[in-house]
mmCIF file of C-alpha atoms in Angstrom:
data_model
loop_
_atom_site.group_PDB
_atom_site.id
_atom_site.type_symbol
_atom_site.label_atom_id
_atom_site.label_comp_id
_atom_site.label_asym_id
_atom_site.label_seq_id
_atom_site.Cartn_x
_atom_site.Cartn_y
_atom_site.Cartn_z
ATOM 1 C CA UNK F 22 3.844 19.140 41.979
ATOM 2 C CA UNK F 23 1.257 17.634 39.314
ATOM 3 C CA UNK F 24 1.149 19.052 36.256
ATOM 4 C CA UNK F 25 -1.583 20.918 35.754
ATOM 5 C CA UNK F 26 -1.285 21.949 32.360
ATOM 6 C CA UNK F 27 -2.123 18.513 29.721
ATOM 7 C CA UNK F 28 -2.693 20.455 26.915
ATOM 8 C CA UNK F 29 -1.088 23.136 25.271
ATOM 9 C CA UNK F 30 -2.929 26.391 25.344
ATOM 10 C CA UNK F 31 -3.591 29.415 23.155
ATOM 11 C CA UNK F 32 -0.482 30.991 24.239
ATOM 12 C CA UNK F 33 1.891 28.521 24.170
ATOM 13 C CA UNK F 34 4.792 28.739 22.072
ATOM 14 C CA UNK F 35 4.549 25.238 20.113
ATOM 15 C CA UNK F 36 1.577 26.733 19.214
ATOM 16 C CA UNK F 37 1.932 29.724 18.513
ATOM 17 C CA UNK F 38 4.709 28.497 15.856
ATOM 18 C CA UNK F 39 2.602 26.806 13.880
ATOM 19 C CA UNK F 40 0.948 28.807 10.860
ATOM 20 C CA UNK F 41 -2.814 28.197 11.182
ATOM 21 C CA UNK F 42 -3.491 27.821 7.926
ATOM 22 C CA UNK F 43 -0.744 24.517 8.920
ATOM 23 C CA UNK F 44 -3.225 23.468 11.278
ATOM 24 C CA UNK F 45 -6.351 23.995 10.695
ATOM 25 C CA UNK F 46 -5.033 21.776 6.918
ATOM 26 C CA UNK F 47 -3.846 19.246 9.545
ATOM 27 C CA UNK F 48 -7.343 19.087 11.777
ATOM 28 C CA UNK F 49 -8.762 18.955 8.800
ATOM 29 C CA UNK F 50 -6.720 16.192 7.041
ATOM 30 C CA UNK F 51 -7.088 13.937 10.516
ATOM 31 C CA UNK F 52 -10.681 14.301 10.403
ATOM 32 C CA UNK F 53 -11.030 13.318 6.619
ATOM 33 C CA UNK F 54 -8.915 10.295 6.970
ATOM 34 C CA UNK F 55 -11.001 9.714 10.121
ATOM 35 C CA UNK F 56 -14.004 9.347 7.468
ATOM 36 C CA UNK F 57 -12.051 7.499 5.001
ATOM 37 C CA UNK F 58 -11.155 4.885 6.777
ATOM 38 C CA UNK F 59 -15.061 4.271 8.273
ATOM 39 C CA UNK F 60 -16.496 4.441 4.807
ATOM 40 C CA UNK F 61 -13.742 1.878 3.509
ATOM 41 C CA UNK F 62 -15.191 -0.288 6.756
ATOM 42 C CA UNK F 63 -18.636 0.254 5.252
ATOM 43 C CA UNK F 64 -17.354 -1.005 1.454
ATOM 44 C CA UNK F 65 -15.492 -3.516 2.750
ATOM 45 C CA UNK F 66 -18.557 -4.929 4.840
ATOM 46 C CA UNK F 67 -20.628 -4.140 1.643
ATOM 47 C CA UNK F 68 -18.219 -6.916 -0.553
ATOM 48 C CA UNK F 69 -18.594 -9.092 1.864
ATOM 49 C CA UNK F 70 -22.175 -9.432 2.237
ATOM 50 C CA UNK F 71 -22.548 -8.664 -1.005
ATOM 51 C CA UNK F 72 -25.130 -11.741 -1.684
ATOM 52 C CA UNK F 73 -27.323 -9.837 1.280
ATOM 53 C CA UNK F 74 -26.631 -5.969 0.310
ATOM 54 C CA UNK F 75 -27.496 -5.968 -3.529
ATOM 55 C CA UNK F 76 -30.797 -7.957 -3.356
ATOM 56 C CA UNK F 77 -31.603 -5.938 -0.341
ATOM 57 C CA UNK F 78 -30.918 -2.702 -2.774
ATOM 58 C CA UNK F 79 -32.550 -4.321 -5.161
ATOM 59 C CA UNK F 80 -35.282 -4.638 -3.421
ATOM 60 C CA UNK F 81 -35.601 -0.957 -2.377
ATOM 61 C CA UNK F 82 -35.606 -0.355 -5.751
ATOM 62 C CA UNK F 83 -38.841 -2.307 -6.607
ATOM 63 C CA UNK F 84 -40.345 -1.054 -3.545
ATOM 64 C CA UNK F 85 -39.514 2.887 -4.906
ATOM 65 C CA UNK F 86 -41.104 1.753 -8.135
ATOM 66 C CA UNK F 87 -44.253 -0.132 -6.510
ATOM 67 C CA UNK F 88 -44.628 2.160 -3.129
ATOM 68 C CA UNK F 89 -46.685 5.057 -4.968
ATOM 69 C CA UNK F 90 -49.108 2.245 -6.496
ATOM 70 C CA UNK F 91 -49.747 0.640 -3.201
ATOM 71 C CA UNK F 92 -50.060 4.705 -1.600
ATOM 72 C CA UNK F 93 -52.298 5.315 -4.550
ATOM 73 C CA UNK F 94 -54.748 2.310 -3.851
ATOM 74 C CA UNK F 95 -54.876 2.500 0.188
ATOM 75 C CA UNK F 96 -56.613 6.395 -1.020
ATOM 76 C CA UNK F 97 -59.005 4.718 -2.552
ATOM 77 C CA UNK F 98 -60.249 2.462 0.488
ATOM 78 C CA UNK F 99 -57.997 -0.792 -0.589
ATOM 79 C CA UNK F 100 -57.219 -3.002 2.337
ATOM 80 C CA UNK F 101 -52.751 -2.882 3.127
ATOM 81 C CA UNK F 102 -52.225 -6.380 2.039
ATOM 82 C CA UNK F 103 -54.487 -6.321 -1.274
ATOM 83 C CA UNK F 104 -52.293 -2.856 -2.451
ATOM 84 C CA UNK F 105 -48.939 -4.271 -1.864
ATOM 85 C CA UNK F 106 -50.311 -8.046 -3.075
ATOM 86 C CA UNK F 107 -52.049 -6.305 -6.573
ATOM 87 C CA UNK F 108 -48.598 -4.511 -7.178
ATOM 88 C CA UNK F 109 -47.240 -7.858 -6.923
ATOM 89 C CA UNK F 110 -49.640 -9.749 -9.473
ATOM 90 C CA UNK F 111 -49.108 -7.107 -11.504
ATOM 91 C CA UNK F 112 -46.065 -7.106 -11.650
ATOM 92 C CA UNK F 113 -45.806 -10.813 -12.081
ATOM 93 C CA UNK F 114 -48.104 -10.453 -14.976
ATOM 94 C CA UNK F 115 -46.413 -8.044 -16.723
ATOM 95 C CA UNK F 116 -42.757 -10.168 -16.413
ATOM 96 C CA UNK F 117 -45.160 -13.423 -17.857
ATOM 97 C CA UNK F 118 -46.479 -11.631 -20.693
ATOM 98 C CA UNK F 119 -42.968 -10.004 -21.609
ATOM 99 C CA UNK F 120 -41.590 -13.749 -21.578
ATOM 100 C CA UNK F 121 -44.742 -15.001 -23.709
ATOM 101 C CA UNK F 122 -44.184 -12.526 -26.162
ATOM 102 C CA UNK F 123 -40.336 -12.772 -26.522
ATOM 103 C CA UNK F 124 -41.073 -16.436 -26.686
ATOM 104 C CA UNK F 125 -43.477 -16.442 -29.936
ATOM 105 C CA UNK F 126 -41.532 -14.104 -31.506
ATOM 106 C CA UNK F 127 -38.168 -16.092 -31.404
ATOM 107 C CA UNK F 128 -40.656 -19.472 -32.504
ATOM 108 C CA UNK F 129 -42.253 -16.983 -35.300
ATOM 109 C CA UNK F 130 -38.627 -15.776 -36.482
ATOM 110 C CA UNK F 131 -36.660 -19.116 -35.960
ATOM 111 C CA UNK F 132 -37.047 -21.142 -39.547
ATOM 112 C CA UNK F 133 -36.338 -17.645 -41.308
ATOM 113 C CA UNK F 134 -33.334 -16.334 -38.621
ATOM 114 C CA UNK F 135 -31.754 -20.141 -39.509
ATOM 115 C CA UNK F 136 -32.243 -19.365 -43.447
ATOM 116 C CA UNK F 137 -31.104 -16.020 -43.583
ATOM 117 C CA UNK F 138 -28.197 -16.558 -41.580
ATOM 118 C CA UNK F 139 -27.082 -19.735 -43.909
ATOM 119 C CA UNK F 140 -27.058 -17.465 -46.511
ATOM 120 C CA UNK F 141 -24.932 -14.909 -44.166
ATOM 121 C CA UNK F 142 -22.889 -17.375 -43.909
ATOM 122 C CA UNK F 143 -21.959 -18.789 -47.203
ATOM 123 C CA UNK F 144 -21.512 -15.186 -48.698
ATOM 124 C CA UNK F 145 -18.655 -14.567 -45.339
ATOM 125 C CA UNK F 146 -17.249 -18.141 -46.532
ATOM 126 C CA UNK F 147 -17.342 -16.755 -49.980
ATOM 127 C CA UNK F 148 -15.992 -13.227 -49.364
ATOM 128 C CA UNK F 149 -13.364 -14.842 -47.259
ATOM 129 C CA UNK F 150 -12.125 -17.302 -49.839
ATOM 130 C CA UNK F 151 -11.782 -14.105 -52.665
ATOM 131 C CA UNK F 152 -8.352 -11.731 -52.370
ATOM 132 C CA UNK F 153 -6.982 -9.947 -49.940
ATOM 133 C CA UNK F 154 -8.374 -12.290 -47.559
ATOM 134 C CA UNK F 155 -7.100 -16.024 -48.840
ATOM 135 C CA UNK F 156 -9.028 -17.582 -46.564
ATOM 136 C CA UNK F 157 -10.114 -21.372 -47.788
ATOM 137 C CA UNK F 158 -12.802 -23.953 -46.221
ATOM 138 C CA UNK F 159 -9.830 -26.344 -45.666
ATOM 139 C CA UNK F 160 -8.553 -23.922 -43.416
ATOM 140 C CA UNK F 161 -11.997 -23.100 -42.176
ATOM 141 C CA UNK F 162 -12.260 -26.977 -40.811
ATOM 142 C CA UNK F 163 -9.199 -27.205 -39.613
ATOM 143 C CA UNK F 164 -9.416 -23.661 -37.370
ATOM 144 C CA UNK F 165 -12.803 -25.905 -36.092
ATOM 145 C CA UNK F 166 -11.155 -28.924 -35.512
ATOM 146 C CA UNK F 167 -8.159 -26.920 -32.929
ATOM 147 C CA UNK F 168 -10.775 -25.844 -31.083
ATOM 148 C CA UNK F 169 -12.627 -29.126 -30.576
ATOM 149 C CA UNK F 170 -9.134 -30.581 -29.461
ATOM 150 C CA UNK F 171 -8.989 -27.786 -27.103
ATOM 151 C CA UNK F 172 -12.585 -27.711 -25.655
ATOM 152 C CA UNK F 173 -11.885 -31.115 -25.276
ATOM 153 C CA UNK F 174 -8.899 -30.253 -23.284
ATOM 154 C CA UNK F 175 -9.729 -27.858 -21.250
ATOM 155 C CA UNK F 176 -12.672 -30.045 -20.373
ATOM 156 C CA UNK F 177 -12.132 -30.189 -16.400
ATOM 157 C CA UNK F 178 -12.261 -26.344 -16.523
ATOM 158 C CA UNK F 179 -15.053 -25.710 -18.582
ATOM 159 C CA UNK F 180 -17.310 -28.393 -15.595
ATOM 160 C CA UNK F 181 -15.537 -26.309 -13.670
ATOM 161 C CA UNK F 182 -16.892 -23.000 -14.764
ATOM 162 C CA UNK F 183 -20.384 -25.106 -15.283
ATOM 163 C CA UNK F 184 -20.358 -25.702 -11.499
ATOM 164 C CA UNK F 185 -19.616 -22.088 -10.801
ATOM 165 C CA UNK F 186 -22.666 -21.502 -13.237
ATOM 166 C CA UNK F 187 -24.866 -23.599 -11.210
ATOM 167 C CA UNK F 188 -24.088 -22.377 -7.848
ATOM 168 C CA UNK F 189 -24.268 -18.581 -9.381
ATOM 169 C CA UNK F 190 -28.291 -20.186 -10.166
ATOM 170 C CA UNK F 191 -28.649 -20.848 -6.530
ATOM 171 C CA UNK F 192 -27.382 -17.704 -5.486
ATOM 172 C CA UNK F 193 -29.588 -16.025 -7.674
ATOM 173 C CA UNK F 194 -32.531 -17.872 -6.175
ATOM 174 C CA UNK F 195 -31.947 -16.738 -2.617
ATOM 175 C CA UNK F 196 -31.414 -12.981 -3.828
ATOM 176 C CA UNK F 197 -34.510 -13.405 -5.319
ATOM 177 C CA UNK F 198 -36.009 -14.344 -2.423
ATOM 178 C CA UNK F 199 -34.558 -11.647 -0.533
ATOM 179 C CA UNK F 200 -35.656 -8.644 -3.204
ATOM 180 C CA UNK F 201 -39.736 -10.279 -2.487
ATOM 181 C CA UNK F 202 -39.239 -9.981 1.027
ATOM 182 C CA UNK F 203 -37.590 -6.810 1.474
ATOM 183 C CA UNK F 204 -40.263 -5.341 -0.752
ATOM 184 C CA UNK F 205 -42.870 -6.719 0.888
ATOM 185 C CA UNK F 206 -42.067 -6.117 4.143
ATOM 186 C CA UNK F 207 -40.851 -2.358 3.325
ATOM 187 C CA UNK F 208 -44.272 -2.042 1.519
ATOM 188 C CA UNK F 209 -45.899 -3.410 4.766
ATOM 189 C CA UNK F 210 -44.072 -1.919 7.370
ATOM 190 C CA UNK F 211 -41.661 0.579 6.252
ATOM 191 C CA UNK F 212 -42.466 3.865 8.729
ATOM 192 C CA UNK F 213 -41.793 1.550 11.771
ATOM 193 C CA UNK F 214 -38.110 0.070 10.038
ATOM 194 C CA UNK F 215 -37.291 3.928 9.229
ATOM 195 C CA UNK F 216 -38.366 4.387 13.045
ATOM 196 C CA UNK F 217 -36.074 1.730 14.271
ATOM 197 C CA UNK F 218 -32.738 3.259 12.000
ATOM 198 C CA UNK F 219 -33.513 6.712 13.157
ATOM 199 C CA UNK F 220 -33.178 5.863 16.571
ATOM 200 C CA UNK F 221 -30.055 3.860 15.969
ATOM 201 C CA UNK F 222 -28.560 7.872 16.024
ATOM 202 C CA UNK F 223 -27.756 10.280 18.898
ATOM 203 C CA UNK F 224 -30.988 11.414 20.179
ATOM 204 C CA UNK F 225 -30.073 14.923 19.341
ATOM 205 C CA UNK F 226 -29.553 14.058 15.327
ATOM 206 C CA UNK F 227 -32.820 12.722 14.561
ATOM 207 C CA UNK F 228 -34.290 14.868 13.317
ATOM 208 C CA UNK F 229 -31.423 16.000 10.635
ATOM 209 C CA UNK F 230 -31.605 11.856 10.169
ATOM 210 C CA UNK F 231 -35.235 11.803 9.361
ATOM 211 C CA UNK F 232 -35.272 15.101 6.986
ATOM 212 C CA UNK F 233 -32.148 13.245 5.186
ATOM 213 C CA UNK F 234 -34.363 10.136 4.782
ATOM 214 C CA UNK F 235 -37.579 11.863 3.323
ATOM 215 C CA UNK F 236 -35.685 13.441 0.419
ATOM 216 C CA UNK F 237 -33.658 10.896 -0.584
ATOM 217 C CA UNK F 238 -36.882 8.903 -0.260
ATOM 218 C CA UNK F 239 -38.478 11.090 -2.820
ATOM 219 C CA UNK F 240 -35.357 11.290 -5.145
ATOM 220 C CA UNK F 241 -35.054 7.667 -5.209
ATOM 221 C CA UNK F 242 -38.695 7.316 -5.965
ATOM 222 C CA UNK F 243 -38.983 10.615 -8.434
ATOM 223 C CA UNK F 244 -35.605 8.978 -10.032
ATOM 224 C CA UNK F 245 -37.119 5.524 -10.320
ATOM 225 C CA UNK F 246 -40.340 6.877 -12.386
ATOM 226 C CA UNK F 247 -38.298 8.927 -14.457
ATOM 227 C CA UNK F 248 -36.435 5.640 -15.310
ATOM 228 C CA UNK F 249 -38.835 3.523 -15.762
ATOM 229 C CA UNK F 250 -40.798 6.008 -18.460
ATOM 230 C CA UNK F 251 -37.243 6.530 -20.222
ATOM 231 C CA UNK F 252 -36.898 3.085 -20.337
ATOM 232 C CA UNK F 253 -40.784 2.177 -21.882
ATOM 233 C CA UNK F 254 -39.521 5.575 -24.351
ATOM 234 C CA UNK F 255 -36.635 3.879 -25.392
ATOM 235 C CA UNK F 256 -37.660 0.231 -26.301
ATOM 236 C CA UNK F 257 -40.862 1.532 -27.990
ATOM 237 C CA UNK F 258 -38.452 3.798 -30.425
ATOM 238 C CA UNK F 259 -36.063 1.465 -30.627
ATOM 239 C CA UNK F 260 -38.617 -1.562 -31.700
ATOM 240 C CA UNK F 261 -40.629 0.358 -34.496
ATOM 241 C CA UNK F 262 -37.611 1.395 -35.485
ATOM 242 C CA UNK F 263 -36.685 -2.411 -35.912
ATOM 243 C CA UNK F 264 -40.111 -3.855 -37.129
ATOM 244 C CA UNK F 265 -39.758 -0.241 -40.365
ATOM 245 C CA UNK F 266 -36.661 -1.980 -40.977
ATOM 246 C CA UNK F 267 -37.873 -5.377 -41.356
ATOM 247 C CA UNK F 268 -35.081 -6.393 -38.590
ATOM 248 C CA UNK F 269 -36.099 -9.829 -37.089
ATOM 249 C CA UNK F 270 -36.254 -10.479 -32.554
ATOM 250 C CA UNK F 271 -37.744 -6.352 -32.736
ATOM 251 C CA UNK F 272 -39.942 -7.544 -29.159
ATOM 252 C CA UNK F 273 -36.191 -9.160 -28.298
ATOM 253 C CA UNK F 274 -34.328 -6.124 -28.714
ATOM 254 C CA UNK F 275 -37.034 -3.927 -27.267
ATOM 255 C CA UNK F 276 -36.738 -5.891 -23.947
ATOM 256 C CA UNK F 277 -32.940 -5.763 -23.678
ATOM 257 C CA UNK F 278 -33.047 -2.126 -24.414
ATOM 258 C CA UNK F 279 -35.762 -1.804 -22.128
ATOM 259 C CA UNK F 280 -33.642 -3.117 -19.064
ATOM 260 C CA UNK F 281 -29.837 -1.822 -20.380
ATOM 261 C CA UNK F 282 -32.251 1.664 -20.234
ATOM 262 C CA UNK F 283 -32.053 1.294 -16.033
ATOM 263 C CA UNK F 284 -28.064 1.361 -16.680
ATOM 264 C CA UNK F 285 -27.319 5.249 -17.818
ATOM 265 C CA UNK F 286 -24.717 5.301 -20.754
ATOM 266 C CA UNK F 287 -23.399 1.693 -20.500
ATOM 267 C CA UNK F 288 -26.412 0.296 -20.649
ATOM 268 C CA UNK F 289 -28.223 2.359 -24.063
ATOM 269 C CA UNK F 290 -24.772 1.965 -25.632
ATOM 270 C CA UNK F 291 -24.700 -2.205 -25.210
ATOM 271 C CA UNK F 292 -28.687 -2.394 -26.236
ATOM 272 C CA UNK F 293 -27.355 -0.010 -29.370
ATOM 273 C CA UNK F 294 -25.242 -2.825 -29.925
ATOM 274 C CA UNK F 295 -27.043 -5.816 -29.505
ATOM 275 C CA UNK F 296 -29.616 -3.847 -32.282
ATOM 276 C CA UNK F 297 -27.185 -3.027 -34.467
ATOM 277 C CA UNK F 298 -25.571 -6.634 -34.398
ATOM 278 C CA UNK F 299 -28.499 -8.118 -35.147
ATOM 279 C CA UNK F 300 -29.395 -6.148 -38.200
ATOM 280 C CA UNK F 301 -25.978 -6.491 -39.654
ATOM 281 C CA UNK F 302 -26.008 -10.121 -39.271
ATOM 282 C CA UNK F 303 -29.804 -11.119 -40.408
ATOM 283 C CA UNK F 304 -30.412 -8.136 -42.538
ATOM 284 C CA UNK F 305 -26.849 -6.545 -44.168
ATOM 285 C CA UNK F 306 -24.777 -3.609 -43.753
ATOM 286 C CA UNK F 307 -27.687 -0.827 -44.995
ATOM 287 C CA UNK F 308 -29.679 -1.560 -42.906
ATOM 288 C CA UNK F 309 -27.633 -1.904 -39.736
ATOM 289 C CA UNK F 310 -26.198 1.458 -40.517
ATOM 290 C CA UNK F 311 -30.165 2.540 -40.796
ATOM 291 C CA UNK F 312 -30.502 0.712 -36.670
ATOM 292 C CA UNK F 313 -27.599 2.719 -35.851
ATOM 293 C CA UNK F 314 -29.589 6.109 -36.998
ATOM 294 C CA UNK F 315 -32.203 5.112 -35.164
ATOM 295 C CA UNK F 316 -30.209 4.095 -32.277
ATOM 296 C CA UNK F 317 -28.871 7.393 -32.399
ATOM 297 C CA UNK F 318 -31.804 9.245 -32.392
ATOM 298 C CA UNK F 319 -33.763 7.763 -29.601
ATOM 299 C CA UNK F 320 -30.423 8.381 -27.486
ATOM 300 C CA UNK F 321 -30.791 12.057 -28.501
ATOM 301 C CA UNK F 322 -34.151 12.343 -27.835
ATOM 302 C CA UNK F 323 -33.768 10.560 -24.426
ATOM 303 C CA UNK F 324 -30.720 13.050 -23.333
ATOM 304 C CA UNK F 325 -32.377 16.401 -24.936
ATOM 305 C CA UNK F 326 -36.198 16.015 -24.513
ATOM 306 C CA UNK F 327 -37.013 13.149 -22.154
ATOM 307 C CA UNK F 328 -34.296 13.984 -19.037
ATOM 308 C CA UNK F 329 -34.562 17.985 -18.963
ATOM 309 C CA UNK F 330 -38.263 17.746 -19.206
ATOM 310 C CA UNK F 331 -39.293 14.528 -17.156
ATOM 311 C CA UNK F 332 -36.398 15.037 -14.584
ATOM 312 C CA UNK F 333 -36.713 18.564 -13.781
ATOM 313 C CA UNK F 334 -35.501 19.415 -9.871
ATOM 314 C CA UNK F 335 -36.293 16.032 -8.815
ATOM 315 C CA UNK F 336 -33.405 14.340 -9.647
ATOM 316 C CA UNK F 337 -30.612 17.212 -9.445
ATOM 317 C CA UNK F 338 -27.230 15.281 -11.074
ATOM 318 C CA UNK F 339 -25.474 17.229 -13.248
ATOM 319 C CA UNK F 340 -24.324 14.695 -16.049
ATOM 320 C CA UNK F 341 -20.594 14.893 -15.455
ATOM 321 C CA UNK F 342 -21.784 13.238 -12.494
ATOM 322 C CA UNK F 343 -23.532 10.825 -13.820
ATOM 323 C CA UNK F 344 -20.930 9.636 -16.013
ATOM 324 C CA UNK F 345 -18.159 9.582 -13.457
ATOM 325 C CA UNK F 346 -20.631 7.879 -11.192
ATOM 326 C CA UNK F 347 -21.578 5.165 -13.018
ATOM 327 C CA UNK F 348 -17.706 4.679 -14.498
ATOM 328 C CA UNK F 349 -16.818 4.579 -10.846
ATOM 329 C CA UNK F 350 -19.289 2.232 -10.015
ATOM 330 C CA UNK F 351 -18.641 -0.086 -13.414
ATOM 331 C CA UNK F 352 -14.421 0.125 -11.732
ATOM 332 C CA UNK F 353 -15.610 -0.874 -8.481
ATOM 333 C CA UNK F 354 -18.229 -3.682 -8.988
ATOM 334 C CA UNK F 355 -18.609 -4.153 -12.730
ATOM 335 C CA UNK F 356 -22.436 -4.273 -13.765
ATOM 336 C CA UNK F 357 -24.267 -4.194 -10.535
ATOM 337 C CA UNK F 358 -21.991 -1.121 -9.444
ATOM 338 C CA UNK F 359 -22.808 0.650 -12.994
ATOM 339 C CA UNK F 360 -26.407 0.295 -12.302
ATOM 340 C CA UNK F 361 -26.592 1.281 -8.368
ATOM 341 C CA UNK F 362 -24.399 4.146 -9.149
ATOM 342 C CA UNK F 363 -26.845 6.780 -10.665
ATOM 343 C CA UNK F 364 -29.829 6.379 -7.860
ATOM 344 C CA UNK F 365 -26.886 5.729 -5.213
ATOM 345 C CA UNK F 366 -25.581 9.600 -6.022
ATOM 346 C CA UNK F 367 -29.044 11.073 -6.341
ATOM 347 C CA UNK F 368 -30.182 9.615 -3.159
ATOM 348 C CA UNK F 369 -27.146 10.767 -1.240
ATOM 349 C CA UNK F 370 -26.789 14.159 -2.668
ATOM 350 C CA UNK F 371 -30.416 14.761 -1.588
ATOM 351 C CA UNK F 372 -30.003 13.699 1.844
ATOM 352 C CA UNK F 373 -26.802 15.655 1.900
ATOM 353 C CA UNK F 374 -28.765 19.073 0.832
ATOM 354 C CA UNK F 375 -31.956 18.509 3.234
ATOM 355 C CA UNK F 376 -29.575 17.904 6.094
ATOM 356 C CA UNK F 377 -27.367 20.725 5.396
ATOM 357 C CA UNK F 378 -30.533 22.822 5.070
ATOM 358 C CA UNK F 379 -32.630 21.783 8.225
ATOM 359 C CA UNK F 380 -33.324 24.085 10.800
ATOM 360 C CA UNK F 381 -34.796 22.978 14.366
ATOM 361 C CA UNK F 382 -37.253 26.124 13.752
ATOM 362 C CA UNK F 383 -38.554 24.894 10.975
ATOM 363 C CA UNK F 384 -37.293 26.756 8.023
ATOM 364 C CA UNK F 385 -37.994 26.316 4.250
ATOM 365 C CA UNK F 386 -35.843 24.133 1.273
ATOM 366 C CA UNK F 387 -36.235 24.579 -2.726
ATOM 367 C CA UNK F 388 -38.824 27.635 -2.948
ATOM 368 C CA UNK F 389 -41.249 27.407 0.050
ATOM 369 C CA UNK F 390 -41.415 24.019 0.850
ATOM 370 C CA UNK F 391 -41.435 23.469 4.375
ATOM 371 C CA UNK F 392 -38.575 21.040 5.702
ATOM 372 C CA UNK F 393 -39.774 17.769 7.258
ATOM 373 C CA UNK F 394 -39.259 16.760 10.153
ATOM 374 C CA UNK F 395 -38.941 13.284 12.796
ATOM 375 C CA UNK F 396 -42.259 12.032 13.654
ATOM 376 C CA UNK F 397 -43.080 11.680 16.595
ATOM 377 C CA UNK F 398 -42.738 7.196 15.966
ATOM 378 C CA UNK F 399 -38.649 8.193 15.207
ATOM 379 C CA UNK F 400 -37.985 9.793 18.306
ATOM 380 C CA UNK F 401 -37.732 8.705 22.145
ATOM 381 C CA UNK F 402 -40.784 9.913 24.021
ATOM 382 C CA UNK F 403 -39.141 12.757 26.197
ATOM 383 C CA UNK F 404 -38.639 14.046 22.356
ATOM 384 C CA UNK F 405 -42.091 14.478 21.563
ATOM 385 C CA UNK F 406 -42.624 18.214 22.992
ATOM 386 C CA UNK F 407 -39.824 18.644 20.630
ATOM 387 C CA UNK F 408 -40.578 16.716 17.304
ATOM 388 C CA UNK F 409 -42.527 17.658 14.397
ATOM 389 C CA UNK F 410 -45.267 15.509 12.581
ATOM 390 C CA UNK F 411 -44.308 15.044 9.339
ATOM 391 C CA UNK F 412 -47.239 14.547 6.881
ATOM 392 C CA UNK F 413 -47.134 10.681 5.463
ATOM 393 C CA UNK F 414 -46.261 11.159 2.280
ATOM 394 C CA UNK F 415 -42.467 11.823 2.852
ATOM 395 C CA UNK F 416 -42.326 9.025 4.513
ATOM 396 C CA UNK F 417 -39.302 7.060 3.621
ATOM 397 C CA UNK F 418 -40.034 4.013 4.534
ATOM 398 C CA UNK F 419 -42.791 3.535 2.346
ATOM 399 C CA UNK F 420 -43.601 6.735 -0.037
ATOM 400 C CA UNK F 421 -46.755 7.640 1.449
ATOM 401 C CA UNK F 422 -48.115 4.242 2.461
ATOM 402 C CA UNK F 423 -49.939 4.642 5.804
ATOM 403 C CA UNK F 424 -49.105 2.080 8.476
#
């Protein structure tokens, strides 16, 4: 006679012998390990396809920056293609103007820099030749000769590194191509792309996924706008301080600070070190200390004034989460991980919060704001009766761009 009891029932002695807390812990641990394994597979795929994934993510960040501008132009009756093209032209013009200004200042300051550098090198030689260092010019010449011989001996390794650099340049151009086309297609056809992504999930999960996507997109666009304002403010503060202290290369320093501000914590430290080192090499100890004071003052302004007032409730990430996230991102993926750590944490945090708070009957979340729900285009025709229509401004595919 076949055994009709294939699984232990609630009164099975073997089940009763295991404490309830241990059964819950075992069930939780099993599911947790499955989730960790799935995340490990995702991370492995990202690492394997990093030449595609990283430019794609950069394109999403650029799109999050340009989408509100494109939506604003379209609300003022600009054709979609003209609005998107205008955004790209504006970005190219800004980058070109910055490159021209940096190049012009380097060419203007180059004679003065050569004179200052020669004077400082002579002063350093005199200092090293004195006690307690006792380093003579003959010793320095010998060290230079040894360095030249080392380079000649390892010429093949250097050429191999040069070939790798050339390959990296090709990958950079490929990545730029992906960034441009990702931004164009997301700006132009973001609504349909997001609807296709939502339809990949089970039917019952689609409204919740759509809500999470809306919340994550709003958080990402808010984060990019805040970081842009912070970067511009930091760059202006450092440039004004460098000009006041007559530190050369003030504009290039400001450009470094601007781009470094997009990497929280780490970028500000590195950009500040560059500014102080330039002041030390070309101006001396006193201006370098004064430049250090300017850098610290700007960073304090950013931490205690800009972020609290500008971020507000848009990006709810605790400073400890920012530090730990940047550290973990740097450990996992270096500079790329540090760059994407905070926007990733902020976006995921917003998506999880919105998905957990979602209710099919449409509750209110976050001080009375209705929770957006799936648009009819994100559901199958059979779901059209239960799906609620989302406003275009909450569309995570284009930040409010009408399609």
